[in-house]
């Protein structure tokens, strides 16, 4: 029997409409993300940054590690009752959430409100995307398991977390990493004789994963932290010495993402710009679509992305680029003329070494 088609998106898009085009910068770190601690000038600094395109995905798992590091420090330190968190993106908010479990008073310092951070501009598929982890395979496996458990427990709780199938034309490296690191955490991919969409005739695959809607997630985390008495301090730091001199807490959790390139003089950090086109919400679309660019139908928008600009550190969207993203996905559904994959596309083979780091033995 012929495979029935799932609903085709309406690709109507006006790049001149306010908010239709957005851009963010992934906080990529060469070699691996950073999740460790050091003592500087009698301050205990926990670093949690460099997660590339996997910040949303890894957030609660990394927060679990941060909580454990701080808990061990408290055992060795007497009288410490407060902790500072730098950054109000998803890494900062989830770290603050779990640090409250230790009975600490938490203060968050950030020059951006949560919905103004890079995290708010993420697509939201739960997958290990554009992040290095050489030498940290077992740690990342623990992080992935903890993160998935925390997100699953929040389905239906107002955090914008949903279970969704992701249909891909080729195997998804981002999800195969999860399957390799944590066998059984998500179901194995299934081969399909044909992707179930109009104009699709070739075989493909389907994965079962999560969709996390960043605006909903960040707003809910912020609201919960407010209810639990967390203080948010608007503050822009310019250097490590500025932080050490002006943050009174003895324990500081650094979740400044790309800001660590300047604040902590981390030369391994590299910005990677990504742009998104936001179409009107379409509730009938209950699937994710990836590997030729990506399309994530969310409650607020249908998000179409897929650009990859290493070394570009600005958040200015290009309307022509965003229109090109829409046109490319639309062409795959037979709704626009076919075009070759542009150089700045995330799935262009030139970007494979960064987008698809080798999966070492676990």
Short mmCIF file of C-alpha atoms in Angstrom, two decimals:
data_model
loop_
_atom_site.label_atom_id
_atom_site.label_comp_id
_atom_site.label_asym_id
_atom_site.label_seq_id
_atom_site.Cartn_x
_atom_site.Cartn_y
_atom_site.Cartn_z
CA UNK A 1 0.00 0.00 0.00
CA UNK A 2 1.15 3.53 -0.71
CA UNK A 3 2.46 5.46 2.29
CA UNK A 4 -0.05 8.22 3.12
CA UNK A 5 1.35 11.74 3.16
CA UNK A 6 1.51 13.84 6.28
CA UNK A 7 0.23 17.43 5.94
CA UNK A 8 2.24 19.75 3.70
CA UNK A 9 3.27 23.07 5.27
CA UNK A 10 2.06 26.41 4.01
CA UNK A 11 5.33 28.05 3.00
CA UNK A 12 3.92 31.57 2.73
CA UNK A 13 6.66 33.83 4.03
CA UNK A 14 7.27 37.57 4.12
CA UNK A 15 10.86 38.34 5.18
CA UNK A 16 9.92 42.01 5.64
CA UNK A 17 7.42 41.20 8.36
CA UNK A 18 8.64 42.10 11.85
CA UNK A 19 10.16 39.06 13.56
CA UNK A 20 10.06 36.86 10.46
CA UNK A 21 13.85 36.60 10.29
CA UNK A 22 16.12 36.11 13.29
CA UNK A 23 19.77 35.21 13.81
CA UNK A 24 21.77 33.82 16.69
CA UNK A 25 25.34 32.78 17.35
CA UNK A 26 26.17 29.27 18.54
CA UNK A 27 28.79 29.21 21.34
CA UNK A 28 31.02 26.55 19.79
CA UNK A 29 34.21 25.47 21.56
CA UNK A 30 37.03 23.66 19.76
CA UNK A 31 37.91 20.31 21.35
CA UNK A 32 35.01 20.08 23.78
CA UNK A 33 32.54 22.01 25.88
CA UNK A 34 33.81 23.17 29.28
CA UNK A 35 32.34 21.78 32.49
CA UNK A 36 34.83 22.00 35.34
CA UNK A 37 35.85 24.13 38.31
CA UNK A 38 38.79 26.25 39.42
CA UNK A 39 39.63 28.53 42.33
CA UNK A 40 40.64 32.11 41.55
CA UNK A 41 41.24 34.76 44.22
CA UNK A 42 39.38 32.65 46.81
CA UNK A 43 36.37 32.35 44.51
CA UNK A 44 35.22 28.90 43.43
CA UNK A 45 34.34 29.14 39.75
CA UNK A 46 32.31 26.43 37.99
CA UNK A 47 32.46 26.74 34.19
CA UNK A 48 29.55 25.49 32.10
CA UNK A 49 29.74 26.69 28.48
CA UNK A 50 30.78 25.89 24.91
CA UNK A 51 27.84 23.66 23.97
CA UNK A 52 27.56 24.79 20.36
CA UNK A 53 24.13 23.97 18.98
CA UNK A 54 23.22 21.61 21.84
CA UNK A 55 22.60 24.06 24.67
CA UNK A 56 18.89 23.37 25.04
CA UNK A 57 19.43 19.61 24.68
CA UNK A 58 22.20 19.31 27.28
CA UNK A 59 21.02 22.00 29.68
CA UNK A 60 19.41 19.98 32.47
CA UNK A 61 22.12 17.32 32.24
CA UNK A 62 24.89 19.88 32.59
CA UNK A 63 22.96 21.52 35.41
CA UNK A 64 22.98 18.17 37.21
CA UNK A 65 26.78 18.08 36.95
CA UNK A 66 27.02 21.68 38.16
CA UNK A 67 24.85 20.89 41.16
CA UNK A 68 27.05 17.90 42.02
CA UNK A 69 30.25 19.96 41.75
CA UNK A 70 28.81 22.67 44.00
CA UNK A 71 27.47 20.10 46.46
CA UNK A 72 30.94 18.61 46.85
CA UNK A 73 32.35 22.09 47.40
CA UNK A 74 29.81 22.80 50.13
CA UNK A 75 30.94 19.72 52.02
CA UNK A 76 34.46 21.14 52.11
CA UNK A 77 33.34 24.72 52.82
CA UNK A 78 31.53 25.81 55.93
CA UNK A 79 29.08 28.67 56.09
CA UNK A 80 28.53 29.14 52.34
CA UNK A 81 24.84 29.85 51.73
CA UNK A 82 24.84 31.76 48.45
CA UNK A 83 25.80 31.16 44.84
CA UNK A 84 26.01 33.42 41.81
CA UNK A 85 25.07 32.31 38.31
CA UNK A 86 26.39 34.30 35.36
CA UNK A 87 24.07 34.22 32.35
CA UNK A 88 20.30 33.96 31.96
CA UNK A 89 20.22 31.62 28.98
CA UNK A 90 19.12 28.02 29.29
CA UNK A 91 22.39 26.92 30.92
CA UNK A 92 22.11 29.59 33.60
CA UNK A 93 18.41 29.06 34.31
CA UNK A 94 18.62 25.27 34.58
CA UNK A 95 21.75 25.48 36.75
CA UNK A 96 19.96 27.92 39.05
CA UNK A 97 16.91 25.64 39.18
CA UNK A 98 18.89 22.63 40.39
CA UNK A 99 21.17 24.65 42.70
CA UNK A 100 18.08 25.62 44.66
CA UNK A 101 17.80 21.95 45.60
CA UNK A 102 20.92 22.47 47.75
CA UNK A 103 19.17 25.10 49.85
CA UNK A 104 21.30 27.92 48.50
CA UNK A 105 20.27 31.49 47.85
CA UNK A 106 20.76 31.99 44.12
CA UNK A 107 21.46 35.28 42.33
CA UNK A 108 21.59 35.44 38.53
CA UNK A 109 23.66 38.15 36.85
CA UNK A 110 23.04 38.80 33.17
CA UNK A 111 23.09 41.63 30.65
CA UNK A 112 20.16 40.01 28.83
CA UNK A 113 16.74 38.86 29.94
CA UNK A 114 16.10 35.14 29.26
CA UNK A 115 13.98 35.76 26.17
CA UNK A 116 16.72 38.00 24.73
CA UNK A 117 19.47 35.38 24.97
CA UNK A 118 20.89 33.13 22.27
CA UNK A 119 18.96 30.24 23.86
CA UNK A 120 15.67 31.89 22.90
CA UNK A 121 16.72 31.75 19.24
CA UNK A 122 17.33 28.00 19.14
CA UNK A 123 15.27 25.70 16.95
CA UNK A 124 14.53 23.29 19.76
CA UNK A 125 15.02 19.72 18.54
CA UNK A 126 16.41 17.52 21.32
CA UNK A 127 19.64 16.24 19.71
CA UNK A 128 23.40 16.57 20.24
CA UNK A 129 24.18 19.20 17.61
CA UNK A 130 27.45 20.98 16.76
CA UNK A 131 29.26 20.21 20.00
CA UNK A 132 32.66 18.61 20.50
CA UNK A 133 33.16 16.04 23.26
CA UNK A 134 36.54 14.38 22.65
CA UNK A 135 37.65 12.60 25.82
CA UNK A 136 34.32 13.23 27.53
CA UNK A 137 32.24 10.46 26.02
CA UNK A 138 31.19 8.87 29.31
CA UNK A 139 30.48 12.23 30.92
CA UNK A 140 28.39 13.28 27.94
CA UNK A 141 26.48 10.00 28.10
CA UNK A 142 25.55 10.81 31.72
CA UNK A 143 24.60 14.37 30.74
CA UNK A 144 22.42 13.17 27.87
CA UNK A 145 20.61 10.64 30.07
CA UNK A 146 19.95 13.16 32.84
CA UNK A 147 18.83 15.83 30.39
CA UNK A 148 16.42 13.52 28.61
CA UNK A 149 14.94 12.34 31.90
CA UNK A 150 14.41 15.91 33.11
CA UNK A 151 12.79 17.04 29.86
CA UNK A 152 10.55 13.97 29.64
CA UNK A 153 9.30 14.64 33.16
CA UNK A 154 8.25 18.14 32.09
CA UNK A 155 6.01 17.12 29.19
CA UNK A 156 2.60 18.67 29.76
CA UNK A 157 3.89 20.89 32.57
CA UNK A 158 4.10 24.17 30.66
CA UNK A 159 7.76 23.90 29.64
CA UNK A 160 7.05 23.57 25.92
CA UNK A 161 8.28 19.96 25.67
CA UNK A 162 6.64 17.53 23.25
CA UNK A 163 7.40 14.09 21.82
CA UNK A 164 7.78 14.26 18.05
CA UNK A 165 8.94 12.08 15.16
CA UNK A 166 11.77 13.50 13.06
CA UNK A 167 11.80 12.47 9.40
CA UNK A 168 15.19 12.61 7.67
CA UNK A 169 16.38 11.91 4.15
CA UNK A 170 19.69 10.55 5.45
CA UNK A 171 20.76 9.29 8.89
CA UNK A 172 20.78 12.10 11.45
CA UNK A 173 24.24 12.34 12.97
CA UNK A 174 22.86 14.47 15.82
CA UNK A 175 20.47 11.72 16.90
CA UNK A 176 22.81 8.84 16.11
CA UNK A 177 25.21 10.33 18.67
CA UNK A 178 22.48 9.99 21.29
CA UNK A 179 21.81 6.39 20.28
CA UNK A 180 25.56 5.61 20.40
CA UNK A 181 26.21 7.30 23.74
CA UNK A 182 23.08 6.10 25.51
CA UNK A 183 21.67 2.96 23.85
CA UNK A 184 17.98 2.53 24.56
CA UNK A 185 17.40 6.12 25.65
CA UNK A 186 15.48 6.86 22.46
CA UNK A 187 14.20 4.25 20.01
CA UNK A 188 16.52 3.22 17.17
CA UNK A 189 15.89 4.92 13.84
CA UNK A 190 13.51 3.19 11.49
CA UNK A 191 14.05 2.90 7.75
CA UNK A 192 11.21 4.02 5.51
CA UNK A 193 10.67 3.06 1.86
CA UNK A 194 9.58 6.65 1.27
CA UNK A 195 9.36 9.79 3.39
CA UNK A 196 5.63 10.42 3.92
CA UNK A 197 5.39 13.83 2.27
CA UNK A 198 4.19 15.25 -1.01
CA UNK A 199 6.83 15.22 -3.77
CA UNK A 200 9.04 12.78 -1.80
CA UNK A 201 9.86 9.55 -3.59
CA UNK A 202 13.12 8.35 -2.02
CA UNK A 203 13.71 6.22 1.10
CA UNK A 204 14.43 7.88 4.42
CA UNK A 205 14.37 7.45 8.17
CA UNK A 206 12.29 8.38 11.17
CA UNK A 207 13.55 9.01 14.71
CA UNK A 208 11.53 9.53 17.86
CA UNK A 209 12.78 12.49 19.85
CA UNK A 210 11.62 15.61 21.70
CA UNK A 211 10.76 19.09 20.55
CA UNK A 212 11.59 21.77 23.10
CA UNK A 213 10.15 25.21 22.41
CA UNK A 214 12.77 27.63 23.79
CA UNK A 215 10.50 30.65 24.36
CA UNK A 216 8.09 28.55 26.43
CA UNK A 217 10.92 26.78 28.26
CA UNK A 218 12.77 29.96 29.19
CA UNK A 219 9.62 31.77 30.28
CA UNK A 220 8.54 28.88 32.50
CA UNK A 221 12.00 28.49 34.05
CA UNK A 222 12.15 32.22 34.76
CA UNK A 223 8.66 32.25 36.30
CA UNK A 224 9.49 29.30 38.54
CA UNK A 225 12.76 30.90 39.66
CA UNK A 226 10.93 34.11 40.49
CA UNK A 227 8.45 32.17 42.63
CA UNK A 228 11.34 30.49 44.45
CA UNK A 229 12.99 33.77 45.36
CA UNK A 230 15.87 33.88 42.88
CA UNK A 231 17.18 37.41 42.32
CA UNK A 232 17.95 38.61 38.79
CA UNK A 233 20.52 41.38 38.59
CA UNK A 234 20.93 43.21 35.25
CA UNK A 235 24.69 43.44 34.90
CA UNK A 236 27.20 43.51 32.07
CA UNK A 237 30.71 42.38 32.93
CA UNK A 238 33.71 43.28 30.79
CA UNK A 239 36.46 41.04 32.15
CA UNK A 240 37.36 38.32 34.61
CA UNK A 241 38.71 40.90 37.06
CA UNK A 242 35.41 42.78 36.82
CA UNK A 243 33.55 39.61 37.80
CA UNK A 244 35.86 38.78 40.67
CA UNK A 245 35.68 42.31 42.04
CA UNK A 246 31.93 42.83 41.75
CA UNK A 247 30.31 39.47 42.42
CA UNK A 248 30.21 39.06 46.22
CA UNK A 249 29.27 35.36 46.29
CA UNK A 250 32.13 32.93 46.93
CA UNK A 251 30.76 30.36 44.49
CA UNK A 252 30.24 31.53 40.91
CA UNK A 253 28.74 29.40 38.14
CA UNK A 254 29.83 30.71 34.75
CA UNK A 255 27.17 30.10 32.08
CA UNK A 256 28.09 33.01 29.81
CA UNK A 257 28.34 30.95 26.61
CA UNK A 258 30.14 32.85 23.88
CA UNK A 259 30.82 35.61 26.40
CA UNK A 260 33.48 33.35 27.93
CA UNK A 261 35.62 34.05 24.89
CA UNK A 262 36.18 37.55 26.30
CA UNK A 263 35.36 37.27 29.99
CA UNK A 264 37.55 34.22 30.60
CA UNK A 265 40.00 34.69 27.69
CA UNK A 266 39.02 31.33 26.20
CA UNK A 267 40.69 31.19 22.80
CA UNK A 268 39.00 27.88 22.00
CA UNK A 269 35.64 29.58 21.62
CA UNK A 270 34.36 30.29 18.12
CA UNK A 271 31.06 31.92 17.10
CA UNK A 272 28.97 30.12 14.49
CA UNK A 273 26.08 32.20 13.21
CA UNK A 274 22.78 30.59 12.37
CA UNK A 275 19.68 32.16 10.87
CA UNK A 276 16.01 31.18 11.13
CA UNK A 277 12.87 31.95 9.16
CA UNK A 278 9.68 31.99 11.22
CA UNK A 279 6.43 31.08 9.48
CA UNK A 280 2.97 31.30 10.98
CA UNK A 281 2.04 28.48 13.41
CA UNK A 282 0.41 25.45 11.79
CA UNK A 283 -1.03 23.08 14.44
CA UNK A 284 -1.67 20.29 11.93
CA UNK A 285 2.09 19.77 11.55
CA UNK A 286 3.04 17.33 14.29
CA UNK A 287 6.44 16.27 13.01
CA UNK A 288 10.03 17.47 12.61
CA UNK A 289 11.85 17.45 9.28
CA UNK A 290 15.63 17.41 8.98
CA UNK A 291 18.88 16.71 7.15
CA UNK A 292 18.17 18.98 4.18
CA UNK A 293 17.99 22.01 6.34
CA UNK A 294 15.45 21.60 9.09
CA UNK A 295 11.85 22.49 9.82
CA UNK A 296 10.45 22.39 13.34
CA UNK A 297 6.72 23.15 13.61
CA UNK A 298 6.21 24.69 17.06
CA UNK A 299 3.26 26.23 18.84
CA UNK A 300 4.51 29.76 18.16
CA UNK A 301 5.98 29.36 14.65
CA UNK A 302 7.06 26.90 12.01
CA UNK A 303 10.81 27.34 12.34
CA UNK A 304 12.98 26.78 9.26
CA UNK A 305 16.74 26.89 9.69
CA UNK A 306 19.95 25.46 8.38
CA UNK A 307 22.61 28.14 7.99
CA UNK A 308 26.14 27.74 9.31
CA UNK A 309 28.60 30.65 9.32
CA UNK A 310 31.77 29.89 11.33
CA UNK A 311 33.56 32.90 12.75
CA UNK A 312 30.64 35.26 12.20
CA UNK A 313 29.69 37.01 15.44
CA UNK A 314 26.62 39.12 14.81
CA UNK A 315 22.90 38.64 15.28
CA UNK A 316 21.74 40.55 12.22
CA UNK A 317 19.51 38.40 9.99
CA UNK A 318 19.78 38.52 6.22
CA UNK A 319 16.32 38.55 4.65
CA UNK A 320 17.56 36.97 1.43
CA UNK A 321 19.22 34.14 3.34
CA UNK A 322 16.05 33.47 5.33
CA UNK A 323 13.96 33.50 2.16
CA UNK A 324 16.43 31.02 0.69
CA UNK A 325 15.94 28.69 3.66
CA UNK A 326 12.20 28.68 3.09
CA UNK A 327 12.55 28.23 -0.67
CA UNK A 328 14.88 25.26 -0.20
CA UNK A 329 12.54 23.34 2.11
CA UNK A 330 9.55 24.31 -0.03
CA UNK A 331 11.29 22.87 -3.10
CA UNK A 332 11.60 19.51 -1.39
CA UNK A 333 7.82 19.48 -0.99
CA UNK A 334 7.33 20.51 -4.62
CA UNK A 335 6.31 24.04 -3.70
CA UNK A 336 9.28 25.92 -5.19
CA UNK A 337 11.91 25.39 -7.90
CA UNK A 338 14.84 23.14 -6.92
CA UNK A 339 18.06 24.91 -5.97
CA UNK A 340 21.55 23.61 -5.12
CA UNK A 341 22.59 23.53 -1.48
CA UNK A 342 24.25 26.90 -0.68
CA UNK A 343 27.72 27.15 0.83
CA UNK A 344 26.35 28.46 4.13
CA UNK A 345 23.97 25.53 4.59
CA UNK A 346 24.55 23.45 7.74
CA UNK A 347 24.38 20.23 5.72
CA UNK A 348 26.85 21.35 3.06
CA UNK A 349 29.63 18.71 3.06
CA UNK A 350 32.25 21.42 3.73
CA UNK A 351 30.87 21.83 7.27
CA UNK A 352 30.81 18.14 8.16
CA UNK A 353 33.95 18.11 10.36
CA UNK A 354 32.33 20.54 12.79
CA UNK A 355 28.68 19.64 12.39
CA UNK A 356 29.36 15.90 12.57
CA UNK A 357 32.28 15.26 14.92
CA UNK A 358 33.47 11.67 15.06
CA UNK A 359 31.63 9.43 17.50
CA UNK A 360 34.42 7.80 19.54
CA UNK A 361 34.00 4.51 21.31
CA UNK A 362 32.05 4.94 24.54
#
